[in-house]
Amino acid sequence: DSGVTQTPKHLITATGQRVTLRCSPRSGDLSVYWYQQSLDQGLQFLIQYYNGEERAKGNILERFSAQQFPDLHSELNLSSLELGDSALYFCASSPGSLGANVLTFGAGSRLTVL
Amino acid sequence: DAKTTQPPSMDCAEGRAANLPCNHSTISGNEYVYWYRQIHSQGPQYIIHGLKNNETNEMASLIITEDRKSSTLILPHATLRDTAVYYCIVRVPTGTASKLTFGTGTRLQVTL
């Protein structure tokens, strides 16, 4: 157990629908990162939050949005889902301050869009 | 972040040392070398990092050349459970915007 909790582990939905993925960071970590990994593809950075504020944005589609709440958990919202959105979605957290700032990843949420 | 180059795949016999190379010729002075691995569809796992000195922990050793343009991750006694994709990443660790950019990594296959 890495200390980063992601729910749900698996999710099956239909095209056009909307889903929310949830991430609870490791205790004490202020930064949360979201990554997408499609079948046989690399890990693509989506977005990062630090203490509630957006800090960096990657290749995140306009149909996707995220936020980090005051208790530091984060949610990734995916809307108007397409078949190509089927992927593993990983959340990671880090202290977000000085030092090595090692990212710790969760086990991921597997999204299947039918 | 500096670009890294890794071989796409490597094989290693169980019990032998696995030496995974990484080239990062454009690394800048304040960038660290990080290694992560991803075991089939699991979340990436941190292994080790370093700036210019060699580093060792319970998982692996990291050897960085004196000019810092390349490094080698060493798994001293590889087991079947070490079969994974290994990522070498170069980045500045500090600050509040410090994402990891993953390349294609090296797929290490440990065999009996």
XYZ file of N, CA, C and O in Angstrom, chain B:
448
model
N 12.666 19.701 -18.574
C 13.393 18.517 -18.150
C 14.250 17.995 -19.305
O 13.834 18.019 -20.450
N 15.463 17.524 -18.962
C 16.352 17.002 -19.987
C 15.789 15.713 -20.578
O 15.104 14.942 -19.912
N 16.128 15.467 -21.844
C 15.661 14.253 -22.519
C 16.551 13.084 -22.115
O 17.758 13.254 -21.903
N 15.959 11.906 -22.008
C 16.721 10.701 -21.688
C 16.549 9.672 -22.794
O 15.527 9.650 -23.476
N 17.553 8.816 -22.948
C 17.518 7.740 -23.923
C 17.822 6.431 -23.221
O 18.844 6.319 -22.532
N 16.910 5.451 -23.391
C 17.078 4.147 -22.786
C 16.860 3.065 -23.837
O 16.076 3.251 -24.764
N 17.530 1.915 -23.697
C 17.242 0.815 -24.623
C 15.817 0.343 -24.411
O 15.322 0.337 -23.280
N 15.122 -0.056 -25.469
C 13.723 -0.440 -25.332
C 13.518 -1.704 -24.502
O 12.497 -1.829 -23.824
N 14.456 -2.630 -24.547
C 14.274 -3.869 -23.802
C 15.618 -4.479 -23.416
O 16.630 -4.216 -24.060
N 15.573 -5.257 -22.339
C 16.751 -5.994 -21.874
C 16.282 -7.275 -21.214
O 15.171 -7.339 -20.665
N 17.141 -8.277 -21.237
C 16.887 -9.530 -20.544
C 17.933 -9.716 -19.458
O 19.074 -9.253 -19.578
N 17.551 -10.432 -18.409
C 18.479 -10.714 -17.327
C 18.089 -12.050 -16.711
O 16.886 -12.331 -16.521
N 19.084 -12.852 -16.384
C 18.817 -14.128 -15.725
C 18.596 -13.885 -14.242
O 19.259 -13.042 -13.615
N 17.662 -14.633 -13.684
C 17.376 -14.489 -12.266
C 18.624 -14.751 -11.438
O 19.386 -15.678 -11.702
N 18.838 -13.892 -10.450
C 20.001 -14.026 -9.589
C 21.209 -13.231 -10.049
O 22.137 -13.002 -9.268
N 21.179 -12.829 -11.307
C 22.280 -12.019 -11.815
C 21.965 -10.548 -11.628
O 20.827 -10.146 -11.383
N 23.000 -9.719 -11.777
C 22.796 -8.279 -11.685
C 22.192 -7.756 -12.988
O 22.614 -8.157 -14.070
N 21.223 -6.876 -12.861
C 20.646 -6.201 -14.028
C 21.197 -4.782 -14.053
O 21.078 -4.050 -13.068
N 21.808 -4.434 -15.177
C 22.398 -3.109 -15.330
C 21.635 -2.359 -16.415
O 21.735 -2.687 -17.591
N 20.882 -1.355 -16.030
C 20.039 -0.624 -16.971
C 20.658 0.747 -17.237
O 20.759 1.578 -16.330
N 21.045 1.002 -18.503
C 21.705 2.275 -18.814
C 20.705 3.376 -19.187
O 19.583 3.089 -19.633
N 21.163 4.606 -19.027
C 20.356 5.770 -19.401
C 21.291 6.888 -19.834
O 22.258 7.198 -19.130
N 21.024 7.449 -21.003
C 21.783 8.609 -21.465
C 20.984 9.874 -21.246
O 19.792 9.932 -21.580
N 21.635 10.888 -20.695
C 20.990 12.191 -20.470
C 22.034 13.260 -20.710
O 22.417 13.997 -19.781
N 22.479 13.367 -21.948
C 23.621 14.220 -22.287
C 23.325 15.712 -22.132
O 24.254 16.512 -22.049
N 22.049 16.098 -22.094
C 21.725 17.524 -21.982
C 21.332 17.916 -20.557
O 20.771 18.980 -20.337
N 21.661 17.089 -19.601
C 21.292 17.347 -18.212
C 21.935 18.646 -17.733
O 23.084 18.957 -18.077
N 21.193 19.419 -16.971
C 21.734 20.659 -16.442
C 22.158 20.460 -14.984
O 21.832 19.453 -14.362
N 22.869 21.448 -14.479
C 23.512 21.280 -13.184
C 22.592 21.037 -12.014
O 22.986 20.420 -11.026
N 21.356 21.515 -12.103
C 20.441 21.366 -10.972
C 19.419 20.251 -11.180
O 18.455 20.147 -10.411
N 19.608 19.445 -12.202
C 18.679 18.345 -12.462
C 19.180 17.053 -11.841
O 20.362 16.722 -11.933
N 18.262 16.338 -11.217
C 18.547 15.060 -10.613
C 18.141 13.943 -11.575
O 17.263 14.123 -12.413
N 18.712 12.783 -11.377
C 18.316 11.579 -12.111
C 17.440 10.723 -11.195
O 17.835 10.393 -10.077
N 16.242 10.414 -11.667
C 15.302 9.581 -10.925
C 15.057 8.292 -11.706
O 15.026 8.291 -12.929
N 14.834 7.215 -10.971
C 14.421 5.958 -11.581
C 13.124 5.494 -10.943
O 12.991 5.465 -9.710
N 12.192 5.147 -11.797
C 10.925 4.551 -11.386
C 10.741 3.266 -12.184
O 11.351 3.075 -13.218
N 9.874 2.403 -11.704
C 9.520 1.228 -12.489
C 8.018 1.004 -12.418
O 7.354 1.428 -11.465
N 7.480 0.340 -13.438
C 6.075 0.014 -13.469
C 5.947 -1.471 -13.763
O 6.295 -1.925 -14.864
N 5.472 -2.187 -12.781
C 5.178 -3.605 -12.948
C 3.780 -3.693 -13.523
O 2.857 -3.056 -13.020
N 3.611 -4.514 -14.513
C 2.423 -4.613 -15.346
C 1.156 -3.964 -14.779
O 0.548 -4.460 -13.862
N 0.803 -2.788 -15.348
C -0.451 -2.078 -15.055
C -0.581 -1.600 -13.611
O -1.631 -1.106 -13.233
N 0.471 -1.756 -12.818
C 0.427 -1.195 -11.472
C 0.899 0.253 -11.529
O 1.414 0.715 -12.552
N 0.710 0.990 -10.457
C 1.212 2.347 -10.403
C 2.734 2.362 -10.397
O 3.364 1.474 -9.821
N 3.339 3.337 -11.050
C 4.804 3.434 -11.023
C 5.325 3.491 -9.600
O 4.695 4.061 -8.711
N 6.501 2.898 -9.425
C 7.116 2.791 -8.106
C 8.469 3.472 -8.123
O 9.304 3.211 -9.004
N 8.696 4.354 -7.168
C 9.984 5.027 -7.044
C 11.064 4.020 -6.662
O 10.836 3.143 -5.817
N 12.241 4.156 -7.292
C 13.348 3.267 -6.941
C 14.459 4.034 -6.247
O 14.834 3.722 -5.115
N 14.982 5.057 -6.893
C 16.157 5.742 -6.379
C 16.354 7.041 -7.149
O 15.798 7.202 -8.250
N 17.100 7.970 -6.583
C 17.465 9.166 -7.317
C 18.829 9.646 -6.859
O 19.310 9.263 -5.781
N 19.451 10.516 -7.686
C 20.745 11.063 -7.317
C 21.087 12.282 -8.145
O 20.500 12.530 -9.199
N 22.065 13.034 -7.656
C 22.518 14.241 -8.356
C 23.841 13.985 -9.064
O 23.934 14.114 -10.274
N 24.881 13.660 -8.324
C 26.164 13.380 -8.964
C 26.936 12.269 -8.271
O 27.813 11.665 -8.883
N 26.598 11.986 -7.031
C 27.261 10.891 -6.335
C 26.503 9.591 -6.568
O 25.309 9.597 -6.829
N 27.224 8.494 -6.482
C 26.551 7.206 -6.570
C 25.673 7.013 -5.336
O 26.013 7.464 -4.238
N 24.538 6.383 -5.530
C 23.581 6.183 -4.460
C 23.201 4.711 -4.381
O 23.166 4.014 -5.402
N 22.898 4.275 -3.175
C 22.446 2.892 -2.964
C 21.348 2.892 -1.921
O 21.422 3.617 -0.931
N 20.322 2.100 -2.180
C 19.305 1.855 -1.155
C 18.967 0.374 -1.165
O 19.669 -0.433 -1.799
N 17.896 0.019 -0.485
C 17.580 -1.408 -0.339
C 17.121 -2.034 -1.651
O 17.095 -3.249 -1.777
N 16.759 -1.220 -2.601
C 16.267 -1.752 -3.868
C 17.350 -1.834 -4.928
O 17.377 -2.785 -5.733
N 18.206 -0.801 -5.003
C 19.106 -0.717 -6.144
C 20.263 0.227 -5.857
O 20.311 0.882 -4.817
N 21.189 0.267 -6.837
C 22.277 1.238 -6.818
C 22.189 2.087 -8.070
O 21.764 1.600 -9.132
N 22.576 3.343 -7.936
C 22.582 4.274 -9.058
C 24.002 4.782 -9.241
O 24.581 5.347 -8.310
N 24.539 4.537 -10.435
C 25.881 4.992 -10.767
C 25.759 6.103 -11.803
O 25.182 5.890 -12.878
N 26.262 7.288 -11.478
C 26.213 8.429 -12.374
C 27.635 8.752 -12.807
O 28.531 8.869 -11.963
N 27.855 8.901 -14.107
C 29.198 9.203 -14.596
C 29.635 10.581 -14.117
O 28.812 11.435 -13.778
N 30.952 10.789 -14.149
C 31.487 12.036 -13.614
C 30.970 13.264 -14.370
O 30.725 14.309 -13.774
N 30.785 13.131 -15.682
C 30.254 14.258 -16.463
C 28.731 14.327 -16.403
O 28.131 15.224 -16.997
N 28.124 13.394 -15.713
C 26.656 13.330 -15.479
C 25.853 13.130 -16.753
O 24.645 13.313 -16.753
N 26.488 12.742 -17.828
C 25.750 12.592 -19.082
C 25.106 11.220 -19.215
O 24.338 10.978 -20.152
N 25.419 10.324 -18.317
C 24.761 9.016 -18.349
C 24.760 8.412 -16.954
O 25.492 8.860 -16.062
N 23.894 7.422 -16.791
C 23.801 6.743 -15.502
C 23.407 5.288 -15.726
O 22.944 4.915 -16.815
N 23.593 4.485 -14.689
C 23.221 3.081 -14.738
C 22.508 2.710 -13.459
O 22.997 3.012 -12.365
N 21.357 2.089 -13.611
C 20.644 1.533 -12.467
C 21.049 0.077 -12.342
O 20.997 -0.661 -13.323
N 21.436 -0.328 -11.153
C 21.862 -1.702 -10.932
C 20.939 -2.379 -9.933
O 20.778 -1.898 -8.800
N 20.310 -3.468 -10.375
C 19.571 -4.353 -9.472
C 20.511 -5.507 -9.189
O 20.776 -6.316 -10.074
N 21.048 -5.612 -7.988
C 22.171 -6.533 -7.750
C 21.848 -8.008 -7.937
O 22.692 -8.764 -8.414
N 20.674 -8.426 -7.562
C 20.285 -9.837 -7.702
C 18.846 -9.870 -8.209
O 17.903 -9.925 -7.426
N 18.694 -9.782 -9.507
C 17.353 -9.672 -10.091
C 16.522 -10.921 -9.808
O 17.019 -12.058 -9.834
N 15.255 -10.707 -9.532
C 14.295 -11.798 -9.370
C 13.186 -11.637 -10.390
O 13.066 -10.586 -11.040
N 12.363 -12.658 -10.514
C 11.257 -12.597 -11.477
C 10.345 -11.410 -11.182
O 9.743 -10.828 -12.096
N 10.254 -11.023 -9.915
C 9.392 -9.910 -9.532
C 9.944 -8.562 -9.985
O 9.253 -7.543 -9.873
N 11.182 -8.550 -10.457
C 11.752 -7.307 -10.978
C 11.411 -7.086 -12.445
O 11.795 -6.066 -13.037
N 10.711 -8.014 -13.063
C 10.268 -7.827 -14.446
C 9.306 -6.649 -14.494
O 8.274 -6.642 -13.818
N 9.667 -5.628 -15.265
C 8.909 -4.369 -15.265
C 9.467 -3.449 -16.341
O 10.478 -3.757 -16.979
N 8.798 -2.327 -16.525
C 9.339 -1.251 -17.356
C 10.018 -0.260 -16.420
O 9.402 0.192 -15.442
N 11.270 0.057 -16.729
C 12.072 0.938 -15.888
C 12.240 2.279 -16.594
O 12.643 2.345 -17.754
N 11.928 3.345 -15.873
C 11.978 4.689 -16.431
C 13.090 5.500 -15.771
O 13.165 5.581 -14.540
N 13.911 6.111 -16.601
C 14.937 7.051 -16.157
C 14.407 8.455 -16.453
O 14.030 8.743 -17.592
N 14.349 9.296 -15.447
C 13.765 10.632 -15.606
C 14.707 11.647 -15.003
O 15.253 11.441 -13.913
N 14.892 12.739 -15.715
C 15.750 13.815 -15.232
C 14.882 15.032 -14.944
O 14.081 15.440 -15.792
N 15.020 15.576 -13.777
C 14.197 16.731 -13.443
C 14.777 17.503 -12.277
O 15.577 16.993 -11.508
N 14.330 18.743 -12.152
C 14.637 19.541 -10.978
C 13.619 19.172 -9.914
O 12.416 19.285 -10.153
N 14.043 18.722 -8.762
C 13.094 18.156 -7.803
C 12.311 19.167 -6.982
O 11.244 18.851 -6.469
N 12.808 20.355 -6.852
C 12.201 21.261 -5.883
C 11.129 22.120 -6.525
O 10.970 22.166 -7.729
N 10.421 22.783 -5.690
C 9.385 23.674 -6.173
C 8.039 23.001 -6.171
O 7.913 21.801 -5.977
N 7.039 23.788 -6.428
C 5.677 23.274 -6.344
C 5.149 22.757 -7.670
O 4.069 22.210 -7.731
N 5.899 22.961 -8.749
C 5.492 22.420 -10.050
C 6.605 21.508 -10.533
O 7.515 21.926 -11.229
N 6.553 20.260 -10.123
C 7.671 19.365 -10.404
C 7.160 18.009 -10.854
O 7.439 16.990 -10.238
N 6.423 17.998 -11.955
C 5.882 16.756 -12.473
C 6.998 15.866 -13.010
O 8.113 16.307 -13.263
N 6.686 14.587 -13.171
C 7.578 13.647 -13.840
C 7.111 13.484 -15.279
O 5.918 13.327 -15.524
N 8.043 13.528 -16.209
C 7.736 13.260 -17.612
C 8.309 11.896 -17.961
O 9.526 11.712 -17.971
N 7.413 10.943 -18.230
C 7.832 9.573 -18.514
C 8.098 9.398 -20.001
O 7.305 9.828 -20.833
N 9.215 8.759 -20.315
C 9.494 8.353 -21.686
C 8.968 6.948 -21.912
O 7.995 6.530 -21.278
N 9.622 6.226 -22.801
C 9.180 4.862 -23.120
C 9.850 3.823 -22.236
O 9.393 2.695 -22.166
N 10.927 4.162 -21.555
C 11.553 3.264 -20.608
C 12.206 2.047 -21.222
O 12.256 1.869 -22.446
N 12.726 1.192 -20.346
C 13.324 -0.088 -20.731
C 12.487 -1.206 -20.140
O 12.271 -1.239 -18.924
N 12.049 -2.102 -20.986
C 11.302 -3.263 -20.509
C 12.296 -4.342 -20.121
O 12.965 -4.922 -20.981
N 12.427 -4.601 -18.824
C 13.339 -5.620 -18.319
C 12.581 -6.922 -18.113
O 11.585 -6.963 -17.399
N 13.075 -7.976 -18.757
C 12.512 -9.307 -18.583
C 13.517 -10.149 -17.815
O 14.634 -10.370 -18.284
N 13.133 -10.585 -16.634
C 13.984 -11.471 -15.832
C 13.521 -12.901 -16.053
O 12.325 -13.198 -15.893
N 14.438 -13.768 -16.418
C 14.078 -15.141 -16.763
C 14.796 -16.141 -15.871
O 15.842 -15.838 -15.283
N 14.227 -17.335 -15.793
C 14.831 -18.402 -14.972
C 16.124 -18.892 -15.599
O 16.283 -18.873 -16.808
